[in-house]
Short mmCIF file of N, CA, C and O in Angstrom, two decimals:
data_model
loop_
_atom_site.label_atom_id
_atom_site.label_comp_id
_atom_site.label_asym_id
_atom_site.label_seq_id
_atom_site.Cartn_x
_atom_site.Cartn_y
_atom_site.Cartn_z
N MET A 1 98.57 15.76 79.28
CA MET A 1 97.70 14.67 78.56
C MET A 1 96.81 15.44 77.52
O MET A 1 96.18 16.44 77.84
N THR A 2 96.81 15.08 76.41
CA THR A 2 96.02 15.77 75.44
C THR A 2 94.87 14.93 75.07
O THR A 2 94.93 13.65 75.18
N THR A 3 93.72 15.68 74.56
CA THR A 3 92.50 14.90 74.17
C THR A 3 92.36 15.00 72.74
O THR A 3 92.58 15.98 72.01
N VAL A 4 91.97 13.73 72.30
CA VAL A 4 91.98 13.54 70.77
C VAL A 4 90.47 13.47 70.57
O VAL A 4 89.71 12.60 71.17
N VAL A 5 90.04 14.29 69.81
CA VAL A 5 88.66 14.29 69.34
C VAL A 5 88.42 14.06 67.79
O VAL A 5 88.98 14.79 67.01
N SER A 6 87.54 13.06 67.51
CA SER A 6 87.49 12.76 66.12
C SER A 6 86.73 13.77 65.37
O SER A 6 86.00 14.66 65.93
N ILE A 7 86.98 13.97 63.97
CA ILE A 7 86.35 15.11 63.22
C ILE A 7 84.83 14.75 63.15
O ILE A 7 84.06 15.81 63.29
N ASP A 8 84.46 13.56 63.22
CA ASP A 8 82.76 13.20 63.28
C ASP A 8 82.29 13.88 64.48
O ASP A 8 81.02 14.40 64.38
N LEU A 9 82.89 13.68 65.56
CA LEU A 9 82.29 14.29 66.91
C LEU A 9 82.15 15.83 66.84
O LEU A 9 81.39 16.34 67.24
N VAL A 10 83.28 16.43 66.26
CA VAL A 10 83.40 17.80 66.26
C VAL A 10 82.02 18.25 65.16
O VAL A 10 81.40 19.30 65.30
N LEU A 11 82.04 17.63 64.11
CA LEU A 11 80.91 17.93 63.14
C LEU A 11 79.55 17.79 63.68
O LEU A 11 78.68 18.51 63.50
N ALA A 12 79.47 16.72 64.57
CA ALA A 12 78.13 16.48 65.09
C ALA A 12 77.97 17.58 66.16
O ALA A 12 76.76 18.13 66.38
N ALA A 13 78.83 17.96 67.01
CA ALA A 13 78.66 18.92 67.87
C ALA A 13 78.34 20.33 67.24
O ALA A 13 77.54 21.12 67.73
N LEU A 14 79.06 20.70 65.91
CA LEU A 14 78.59 21.86 65.39
C LEU A 14 77.29 21.67 64.89
O LEU A 14 76.44 22.73 64.80
N GLY A 15 76.74 20.49 64.44
CA GLY A 15 75.37 20.39 64.07
C GLY A 15 74.40 20.59 65.02
O GLY A 15 73.23 21.06 64.81
N MET A 16 74.74 20.36 66.26
CA MET A 16 73.88 20.56 67.47
C MET A 16 73.70 21.99 67.86
O MET A 16 72.74 22.44 68.36
N LEU A 17 74.43 22.86 67.34
CA LEU A 17 74.44 24.40 67.49
C LEU A 17 73.19 24.74 66.94
O LEU A 17 72.76 24.54 65.71
N GLU A 18 72.34 25.51 67.51
CA GLU A 18 71.05 25.73 66.96
C GLU A 18 71.25 27.15 66.00
O GLU A 18 71.87 28.13 66.37
N ASP A 19 70.92 26.94 64.90
CA ASP A 19 70.78 28.15 64.06
C ASP A 19 69.77 29.24 64.32
O ASP A 19 68.71 28.81 65.05
N GLU A 20 70.08 30.39 64.08
CA GLU A 20 68.94 31.40 64.30
C GLU A 20 67.96 31.15 63.24
O GLU A 20 67.96 31.02 62.22
N VAL A 21 66.74 30.90 63.92
CA VAL A 21 65.43 30.61 63.26
C VAL A 21 64.72 31.85 63.02
O VAL A 21 64.30 32.66 63.77
N LYS A 22 64.60 32.27 61.71
CA LYS A 22 63.84 33.55 61.43
C LYS A 22 62.45 33.17 60.76
O LYS A 22 62.47 32.42 59.82
N VAL A 23 61.42 33.46 61.46
CA VAL A 23 60.05 33.26 61.00
C VAL A 23 59.53 34.38 60.32
O VAL A 23 59.37 35.36 61.01
N GLU A 24 59.51 34.46 59.11
CA GLU A 24 59.00 35.58 58.42
C GLU A 24 57.76 35.37 57.71
O GLU A 24 57.65 34.45 56.91
N LYS A 25 56.56 36.21 58.00
CA LYS A 25 55.44 36.04 57.42
C LYS A 25 55.40 36.84 56.05
O LYS A 25 55.63 38.12 56.23
N VAL A 26 54.88 36.45 55.10
CA VAL A 26 54.66 37.20 53.90
C VAL A 26 53.02 37.36 53.77
O VAL A 26 52.44 36.32 53.61
N PHE A 27 52.65 38.63 53.72
CA PHE A 27 51.11 38.78 53.63
C PHE A 27 50.85 39.39 52.28
O PHE A 27 51.42 40.21 51.82
N GLY A 28 49.78 39.14 51.60
CA GLY A 28 49.32 39.90 50.49
C GLY A 28 47.74 39.60 50.43
O GLY A 28 47.02 38.93 51.24
N ILE A 29 47.13 40.35 49.74
CA ILE A 29 45.71 40.33 49.54
C ILE A 29 45.41 39.95 48.17
O ILE A 29 46.11 40.51 47.23
N SER A 30 44.17 39.53 47.93
CA SER A 30 43.97 39.15 46.50
C SER A 30 43.34 40.45 45.76
O SER A 30 42.91 41.47 46.59
N GLN A 31 43.16 40.40 44.53
CA GLN A 31 42.49 41.56 43.87
C GLN A 31 41.15 41.58 44.16
O GLN A 31 40.74 42.87 44.39
N GLU A 32 40.55 40.61 44.26
CA GLU A 32 39.00 40.73 44.76
C GLU A 32 38.96 41.53 46.19
O GLU A 32 38.16 42.41 46.43
N LEU A 33 39.79 41.07 47.08
CA LEU A 33 39.56 41.74 48.45
C LEU A 33 40.05 43.18 48.34
O LEU A 33 39.46 43.93 48.97
N ALA A 34 41.08 43.42 47.59
CA ALA A 34 41.55 44.95 47.43
C ALA A 34 40.43 45.69 46.79
O ALA A 34 40.02 46.85 47.23
N GLU A 35 39.72 45.22 45.75
CA GLU A 35 38.56 45.92 45.19
C GLU A 35 37.40 46.10 46.29
O GLU A 35 36.69 47.18 46.25
N GLU A 36 37.21 45.09 47.10
CA GLU A 36 36.10 45.22 48.15
C GLU A 36 36.42 46.06 49.17
O GLU A 36 35.53 46.90 49.51
N ILE A 37 37.70 46.18 49.57
CA ILE A 37 38.05 47.35 50.53
C ILE A 37 38.00 48.63 50.02
O ILE A 37 37.43 49.55 50.66
N ALA A 38 38.45 48.79 48.76
CA ALA A 38 38.36 50.21 48.10
C ALA A 38 36.89 50.58 47.94
O ALA A 38 36.52 51.81 48.14
N SER A 39 36.09 49.74 47.44
CA SER A 39 34.57 49.99 47.40
C SER A 39 34.07 50.39 48.65
O SER A 39 33.26 51.39 48.77
N LYS A 40 34.28 49.63 49.73
CA LYS A 40 33.74 49.94 51.10
C LYS A 40 34.23 51.40 51.38
O LYS A 40 33.53 52.11 52.10
N ILE A 41 35.54 51.53 51.26
CA ILE A 41 36.13 53.05 51.63
C ILE A 41 35.23 54.07 50.96
O ILE A 41 35.04 55.05 51.54
N GLU A 42 35.25 53.85 49.60
CA GLU A 42 34.63 54.66 48.80
C GLU A 42 33.22 55.22 49.17
O GLU A 42 32.69 56.34 49.33
N ARG A 43 32.39 54.00 49.52
CA ARG A 43 31.02 54.24 49.98
C ARG A 43 30.93 55.08 51.24
O ARG A 43 30.10 55.78 51.48
N CYS A 44 31.88 54.62 52.15
CA CYS A 44 31.83 55.30 53.36
C CYS A 44 32.30 56.79 53.35
O CYS A 44 31.52 57.73 53.73
N LEU A 45 33.19 57.18 52.55
CA LEU A 45 33.56 58.63 52.32
C LEU A 45 32.40 59.24 51.66
O LEU A 45 32.13 60.57 51.92
N ASP A 46 31.74 58.50 50.62
CA ASP A 46 30.68 59.27 50.00
C ASP A 46 29.44 59.55 50.83
O ASP A 46 28.94 60.62 50.94
N ARG A 47 29.20 58.48 51.67
CA ARG A 47 28.06 58.91 52.81
C ARG A 47 28.37 59.89 53.86
O ARG A 47 27.64 60.51 54.35
N ASN A 48 29.82 60.02 54.05
CA ASN A 48 30.25 61.02 55.15
C ASN A 48 30.88 62.22 54.45
O ASN A 48 31.75 62.86 55.01
N ALA A 49 30.35 62.63 53.32
CA ALA A 49 31.20 63.73 52.62
C ALA A 49 31.18 65.06 53.24
O ALA A 49 32.03 65.97 53.20
N SER A 50 30.07 65.36 54.01
CA SER A 50 29.97 66.59 54.65
C SER A 50 30.94 66.60 55.71
O SER A 50 31.20 67.74 56.26
N ASP A 51 31.56 65.54 56.28
CA ASP A 51 32.50 65.58 57.32
C ASP A 51 33.88 65.84 56.89
O ASP A 51 34.70 65.90 57.68
N LEU A 52 34.12 65.65 55.65
CA LEU A 52 35.41 65.70 55.02
C LEU A 52 36.04 67.04 54.77
O LEU A 52 37.22 67.04 54.49
N ILE A 53 35.41 68.19 54.83
CA ILE A 53 35.81 69.47 54.63
C ILE A 53 35.86 70.24 55.82
O ILE A 53 34.98 70.27 56.74
N ASP A 54 36.91 70.98 56.07
CA ASP A 54 37.13 71.73 57.16
C ASP A 54 36.46 72.91 57.03
O ASP A 54 36.89 73.83 56.24
N ARG A 55 35.24 73.17 57.41
CA ARG A 55 34.40 74.47 56.98
C ARG A 55 35.07 75.62 57.56
O ARG A 55 34.80 76.74 56.97
N ASP A 56 35.62 75.59 58.70
CA ASP A 56 36.39 76.78 59.37
C ASP A 56 37.52 77.45 58.39
O ASP A 56 37.81 78.67 58.70
N SER A 57 38.05 76.67 57.53
CA SER A 57 39.07 77.10 56.61
C SER A 57 38.50 77.67 55.13
O SER A 57 39.40 77.97 54.65
N ALA A 58 37.31 77.50 55.18
CA ALA A 58 36.75 77.80 53.90
C ALA A 58 36.87 79.44 53.62
O ALA A 58 36.61 80.16 54.40
N GLU A 59 37.34 79.74 52.26
CA GLU A 59 37.38 81.09 51.93
C GLU A 59 36.86 81.54 50.68
O GLU A 59 36.60 80.71 49.97
N PHE A 60 35.96 82.49 50.78
CA PHE A 60 34.96 83.01 49.73
C PHE A 60 35.30 84.29 49.38
O PHE A 60 36.07 85.04 49.77
N SER A 61 34.92 84.55 48.07
CA SER A 61 35.16 85.80 47.56
C SER A 61 33.66 86.32 46.86
O SER A 61 32.90 85.47 46.42
N LEU A 62 33.55 87.39 46.84
CA LEU A 62 32.29 88.20 46.29
C LEU A 62 32.75 88.71 44.87
O LEU A 62 33.54 89.64 44.87
N ASN A 63 32.13 88.27 43.85
CA ASN A 63 32.50 88.80 42.46
C ASN A 63 31.63 89.96 42.20
O ASN A 63 30.56 90.52 42.84
N TYR A 64 31.89 90.70 41.01
CA TYR A 64 31.26 91.85 40.62
C TYR A 64 29.74 91.76 40.47
O TYR A 64 29.10 92.57 40.65
N ASP A 65 29.32 90.65 40.15
CA ASP A 65 27.96 90.29 39.87
C ASP A 65 27.15 89.80 41.09
O ASP A 65 26.01 89.22 40.88
N ASN A 66 27.71 90.18 42.26
CA ASN A 66 27.29 89.54 43.49
C ASN A 66 27.04 88.11 43.74
O ASN A 66 26.25 87.51 44.43
N ARG A 67 28.04 87.43 43.12
CA ARG A 67 28.12 85.78 43.04
C ARG A 67 29.06 85.64 44.05
O ARG A 67 30.26 86.39 44.16
N ILE A 68 28.69 84.74 44.90
CA ILE A 68 29.74 84.26 46.02
C ILE A 68 30.46 83.10 45.40
O ILE A 68 29.74 82.08 45.03
N GLU A 69 31.72 83.15 45.46
CA GLU A 69 32.66 81.78 45.05
C GLU A 69 33.33 81.25 46.21
O GLU A 69 33.94 81.93 47.06
N LEU A 70 33.44 80.13 46.13
CA LEU A 70 34.48 79.27 47.20
C LEU A 70 35.69 79.29 46.61
O LEU A 70 36.09 78.79 45.51
N ASP A 71 36.83 80.12 47.12
CA ASP A 71 38.05 80.13 46.69
C ASP A 71 38.98 79.05 47.35
O ASP A 71 39.84 78.44 46.50
N ASN A 72 38.78 78.62 48.49
CA ASN A 72 39.64 77.64 49.14
C ASN A 72 38.91 76.94 50.25
O ASN A 72 38.22 77.60 50.99
N ALA A 73 39.08 75.55 50.53
CA ALA A 73 38.57 74.89 51.44
C ALA A 73 39.63 73.85 51.95
O ALA A 73 39.91 72.94 50.79
N ASP A 74 39.96 73.57 53.02
CA ASP A 74 40.80 72.54 53.37
C ASP A 74 40.09 71.15 53.76
O ASP A 74 38.97 71.11 54.12
N VAL A 75 40.77 70.18 53.45
CA VAL A 75 40.38 68.87 53.65
C VAL A 75 40.59 68.48 55.16
O VAL A 75 41.73 68.73 55.44
N ASP A 76 39.74 67.73 55.75
CA ASP A 76 39.88 67.37 57.04
C ASP A 76 40.44 66.05 57.07
O ASP A 76 39.73 64.91 57.07
N VAL A 77 41.88 65.91 57.04
CA VAL A 77 42.44 64.53 56.80
C VAL A 77 42.20 63.65 58.08
O VAL A 77 41.99 62.45 57.76
N SER A 78 42.25 64.20 59.25
CA SER A 78 42.01 63.34 60.51
C SER A 78 40.72 62.62 60.40
O SER A 78 40.32 61.45 60.65
N GLU A 79 39.62 63.49 59.86
CA GLU A 79 38.30 62.79 59.78
C GLU A 79 38.39 61.81 58.58
O GLU A 79 37.55 60.76 58.84
N ILE A 80 38.79 61.92 57.47
CA ILE A 80 39.01 60.98 56.50
C ILE A 80 39.66 59.89 56.92
O ILE A 80 39.07 58.56 56.71
N MET A 81 40.63 59.98 57.63
CA MET A 81 41.47 58.84 58.10
C MET A 81 40.67 58.07 59.37
O MET A 81 40.75 56.79 59.29
N ASP A 82 39.90 58.67 60.05
CA ASP A 82 39.01 57.84 61.00
C ASP A 82 37.97 57.10 60.22
O ASP A 82 37.69 55.90 60.61
N HIS A 83 37.41 57.61 59.11
CA HIS A 83 36.54 56.82 58.42
C HIS A 83 37.26 55.61 57.69
O HIS A 83 36.63 54.41 57.54
N VAL A 84 38.37 55.85 57.19
CA VAL A 84 39.12 54.79 56.37
C VAL A 84 39.55 53.73 57.38
O VAL A 84 39.43 52.53 57.07
N THR A 85 39.98 54.09 58.65
CA THR A 85 40.38 53.20 59.64
C THR A 85 39.29 52.39 59.97
O THR A 85 39.28 51.14 60.26
N THR A 86 38.12 52.99 60.18
CA THR A 86 36.95 52.19 60.54
C THR A 86 36.47 51.26 59.55
O THR A 86 36.13 50.03 59.79
N CYS A 87 36.69 51.50 58.26
CA CYS A 87 36.48 50.62 57.22
C CYS A 87 37.42 49.35 57.23
O CYS A 87 37.06 48.17 57.05
N LEU A 88 38.81 49.76 57.41
CA LEU A 88 39.66 48.77 57.43
C LEU A 88 39.68 47.83 58.58
O LEU A 88 39.95 46.49 58.39
N GLU A 89 39.34 48.21 59.61
CA GLU A 89 39.05 47.48 60.85
C GLU A 89 38.18 46.27 60.69
O GLU A 89 38.25 45.19 61.26
N GLU A 90 37.27 46.24 59.77
CA GLU A 90 36.33 45.15 59.41
C GLU A 90 36.93 44.22 58.95
O GLU A 90 36.50 42.93 58.94
N PHE A 91 38.17 44.40 58.19
CA PHE A 91 38.87 43.36 57.45
C PHE A 91 40.12 42.79 58.30
O PHE A 91 40.72 41.84 57.72
N VAL A 92 40.31 43.42 59.49
CA VAL A 92 41.41 42.95 60.16
C VAL A 92 41.10 41.52 60.93
O VAL A 92 40.00 41.45 61.52
N VAL A 93 42.06 40.64 60.67
CA VAL A 93 41.80 39.33 61.46
C VAL A 93 42.74 39.26 62.49
O VAL A 93 43.96 39.49 62.48
N GLU A 94 42.16 39.20 63.85
CA GLU A 94 43.08 39.08 64.87
C GLU A 94 43.73 37.98 65.13
O GLU A 94 43.40 36.74 64.93
N GLU A 95 45.13 37.88 65.23
CA GLU A 95 46.06 36.78 65.29
C GLU A 95 46.12 36.22 66.76
O GLU A 95 46.12 37.16 67.64
N ASP A 96 46.17 35.01 66.98
CA ASP A 96 46.20 34.48 68.17
C ASP A 96 47.69 34.49 68.49
O ASP A 96 48.33 33.60 67.96
N GLU A 97 48.07 35.17 69.55
CA GLU A 97 49.58 35.17 69.64
C GLU A 97 50.01 33.99 70.23
O GLU A 97 51.29 33.55 69.97
N ASP A 98 49.20 33.13 71.11
CA ASP A 98 49.58 31.90 71.68
C ASP A 98 49.78 30.81 70.56
O ASP A 98 50.82 30.25 70.61
N LYS A 99 48.99 30.92 69.60
CA LYS A 99 49.17 29.94 68.45
C LYS A 99 50.58 30.31 67.63
O LYS A 99 51.28 29.39 67.36
N GLU A 100 50.76 31.57 67.44
CA GLU A 100 52.00 31.97 66.85
C GLU A 100 53.10 31.53 67.67
O GLU A 100 54.08 30.99 67.06
N GLU A 101 53.21 31.71 68.76
CA GLU A 101 54.37 31.45 69.74
C GLU A 101 54.42 29.97 69.66
O GLU A 101 55.64 29.39 69.60
N ALA A 102 53.36 29.23 69.84
CA ALA A 102 53.51 27.77 69.79
C ALA A 102 54.02 27.27 68.22
O ALA A 102 54.85 26.21 68.26
N PHE A 103 53.71 27.91 67.25
CA PHE A 103 54.13 27.51 66.11
C PHE A 103 55.86 27.68 65.98
O PHE A 103 56.56 26.79 65.56
N VAL A 104 56.34 28.92 66.45
CA VAL A 104 57.81 29.16 66.55
C VAL A 104 58.34 28.16 67.46
O VAL A 104 59.33 27.52 66.89
N GLN A 105 57.70 27.74 68.64
CA GLN A 105 58.40 26.79 69.44
C GLN A 105 58.32 25.37 68.86
O GLN A 105 59.34 24.61 69.02
N ALA A 106 57.40 25.07 67.92
CA ALA A 106 57.38 23.66 67.29
C ALA A 106 58.48 23.74 66.26
O ALA A 106 59.19 22.67 66.08
N ILE A 107 58.82 24.84 65.63
CA ILE A 107 59.72 24.87 64.46
C ILE A 107 61.16 24.63 65.35
O ILE A 107 61.95 23.76 64.85
N LEU A 108 61.39 25.40 66.43
CA LEU A 108 62.60 25.27 67.16
C LEU A 108 62.78 23.71 67.67
O LEU A 108 63.98 23.28 67.68
N ALA A 109 61.75 23.23 68.10
CA ALA A 109 62.00 21.81 68.61
C ALA A 109 62.12 20.93 67.57
O ALA A 109 62.98 20.01 67.59
N ALA A 110 61.62 21.06 66.35
CA ALA A 110 61.81 20.06 65.15
C ALA A 110 63.32 20.27 64.81
O ALA A 110 63.99 19.30 64.63
N ASP A 111 63.96 21.58 64.95
CA ASP A 111 65.45 21.78 64.47
C ASP A 111 66.18 21.16 65.46
O ASP A 111 67.06 20.43 65.24
N SER A 112 65.79 21.18 66.71
CA SER A 112 66.64 20.51 67.96
C SER A 112 66.61 19.21 67.82
O SER A 112 67.52 18.46 67.91
N ASN A 113 65.37 18.54 67.49
CA ASN A 113 65.19 17.13 67.39
C ASN A 113 66.20 16.50 66.15
O ASN A 113 66.92 15.45 66.44
N GLU A 114 66.18 17.22 65.06
CA GLU A 114 66.95 16.83 63.95
C GLU A 114 68.52 16.90 64.33
O GLU A 114 69.21 15.99 63.99
N ALA A 115 68.94 17.77 64.98
CA ALA A 115 70.21 17.95 65.69
C ALA A 115 70.76 16.79 66.38
O ALA A 115 71.69 16.11 66.39
N ASP A 116 69.79 16.55 67.53
CA ASP A 116 69.95 15.47 68.41
C ASP A 116 70.04 14.17 67.56
O ASP A 116 71.01 13.31 67.87
N GLU A 117 69.20 13.94 66.55
CA GLU A 117 69.29 12.67 65.88
C GLU A 117 70.39 12.57 65.04
O GLU A 117 71.11 11.49 64.95
N ALA A 118 71.02 13.62 64.38
CA ALA A 118 72.18 13.64 63.68
C ALA A 118 73.24 13.40 64.59
O ALA A 118 74.34 12.57 64.27
N TYR A 119 73.33 13.77 65.90
CA TYR A 119 74.48 13.57 66.80
C TYR A 119 74.31 11.97 67.12
O TYR A 119 75.49 11.42 67.21
N GLU A 120 73.27 11.61 67.53
CA GLU A 120 73.15 10.14 67.92
C GLU A 120 73.63 9.28 66.84
O GLU A 120 73.98 8.13 66.95
N ALA A 121 73.30 9.64 65.61
CA ALA A 121 73.65 8.92 64.38
C ALA A 121 74.98 8.70 64.26
O ALA A 121 75.69 7.57 63.87
N THR A 122 75.98 9.78 64.69
CA THR A 122 77.28 9.64 64.41
C THR A 122 77.88 8.94 65.59
O THR A 122 78.93 8.37 65.37
N LEU A 123 77.30 8.70 66.73
CA LEU A 123 77.79 8.09 67.86
C LEU A 123 77.75 6.54 67.55
O LEU A 123 78.53 5.73 68.13
N SER A 124 76.83 6.08 66.70
CA SER A 124 76.54 4.55 66.42
C SER A 124 77.42 4.12 65.31
O SER A 124 78.27 4.69 64.78
#
């Protein structure tokens, strides 16, 4: 015994299959916010300028007229990054993961409801 399935039922069944839902957030910052962040970082580094040079790496030379010149000094990158990170942390907005998960679930539910309604419409 063979089973005959109408094309409409097959299309409705295919419509019920859930598509992969990709939620992609696009973030950007305004020019005003970028300038505020840059200004804050600049002020922070300026206030802490003495911490930014690795004094242990400084190399000096004595010139012929008994002048001491600084030949080389390394920048303390980790100290700079600590200051920059501290500045940036003030601008970070903590996202509520529960709200984000609820949003994704709401999208999935909406897609599922639409597929159910399409299937029911084909049955009538």
